XYZ file of C-alpha atoms in Angstrom:
107
model
C -38.178 -31.279 -41.867
C -39.578 -30.303 -45.235
C -37.000 -32.271 -47.184
C -37.699 -35.865 -48.110
C -36.161 -38.540 -45.889
C -34.815 -35.993 -43.418
C -32.584 -37.564 -40.752
C -34.168 -37.030 -37.354
C -31.700 -36.647 -34.469
C -34.325 -37.398 -31.884
C -37.641 -39.218 -31.796
C -39.348 -36.120 -30.422
C -38.233 -33.974 -33.363
C -40.167 -36.132 -35.806
C -43.229 -36.185 -33.569
C -42.999 -32.383 -33.271
C -42.961 -32.155 -37.070
C -46.081 -34.345 -37.207
C -47.747 -32.171 -34.563
C -47.109 -28.920 -36.464
C -48.059 -30.469 -39.786
C -51.406 -31.380 -38.241
C -51.873 -27.861 -36.861
C -51.277 -26.293 -40.276
C -53.598 -28.770 -42.004
C -56.274 -28.212 -39.351
C -56.197 -24.446 -39.659
C -56.372 -24.539 -43.464
C -59.165 -27.114 -43.478
C -61.136 -25.266 -40.792
C -61.023 -22.042 -42.784
C -61.932 -23.870 -45.992
C -64.793 -25.848 -44.408
C -66.193 -22.647 -42.868
C -65.948 -20.796 -46.167
C -67.716 -23.660 -47.978
C -70.417 -23.673 -45.251
C -70.010 -27.393 -44.583
C -72.055 -28.696 -41.679
C -72.252 -31.684 -39.392
C -70.906 -35.186 -39.726
C -69.649 -34.775 -43.290
C -67.317 -31.945 -42.252
C -66.042 -33.790 -39.188
C -65.564 -37.100 -40.996
C -63.763 -35.608 -43.979
C -61.463 -33.643 -41.679
C -60.493 -36.696 -39.633
C -60.016 -38.840 -42.712
C -57.972 -36.230 -44.576
C -55.867 -35.314 -41.554
C -54.914 -38.931 -40.825
C -54.312 -39.677 -44.500
C -51.937 -36.722 -44.955
C -49.952 -37.675 -41.835
C -49.815 -41.298 -43.005
C -48.521 -40.249 -46.441
C -46.020 -37.839 -44.906
C -44.695 -40.578 -42.621
C -44.568 -43.511 -45.018
C -44.014 -42.010 -48.445
C -42.226 -38.707 -47.902
C -40.109 -39.316 -44.792
C -39.829 -43.124 -45.081
C -39.519 -43.542 -41.320
C -39.817 -46.888 -39.599
C -43.037 -46.475 -37.656
C -41.968 -49.128 -35.123
C -39.272 -46.727 -33.875
C -42.095 -44.427 -32.781
C -44.404 -47.034 -31.256
C -46.268 -47.978 -34.423
C -48.400 -46.079 -36.883
C -51.179 -45.709 -34.310
C -48.911 -43.667 -32.044
C -47.844 -41.439 -34.929
C -51.459 -40.910 -36.005
C -52.456 -40.031 -32.421
C -49.691 -37.420 -32.077
C -51.378 -34.025 -31.794
C -54.771 -35.295 -32.978
C -56.902 -33.726 -30.246
C -55.240 -30.317 -30.343
C -55.432 -30.256 -34.144
C -59.108 -31.220 -33.897
C -59.646 -28.262 -31.555
C -57.816 -25.944 -33.981
C -59.993 -27.228 -36.802
C -63.239 -26.754 -34.869
C -62.413 -23.230 -33.699
C -61.364 -22.036 -37.157
C -64.334 -23.775 -38.806
C -66.830 -22.246 -36.378
C -65.365 -18.736 -36.593
C -65.297 -18.648 -40.400
C -68.699 -20.349 -40.715
C -70.291 -17.910 -38.250
C -68.727 -14.894 -39.943
C -69.920 -16.030 -43.346
C -73.445 -16.871 -42.119
C -73.709 -13.424 -40.561
C -73.442 -11.907 -44.042
C -76.202 -14.081 -45.552
C -79.676 -12.563 -45.734
C -82.029 -14.852 -43.738
C -85.018 -13.862 -45.883
C -83.609 -15.620 -48.951
């Protein structure tokens, strides 16, 4: 899975790898965005763009899979998107709220 051009025995194994890659990226980005106190559309847009870009690079450059075997690049990019978005939002909100709690509102 982590080696380049890994031979996938089953279509679902590759899609599972994409799913878990997204989850890891989402958790890291959510923690980072919360720590940096990012807000609003900029945080959401940069997450979606970065998440899709990393999965695209992983699929085309690192694994060199034929996206048509998996229903096209759109299907690969949709794999696990909503659950990774939820992971991102929860981690972002928790870290952001914890950090804002420590900021003096009188400043």
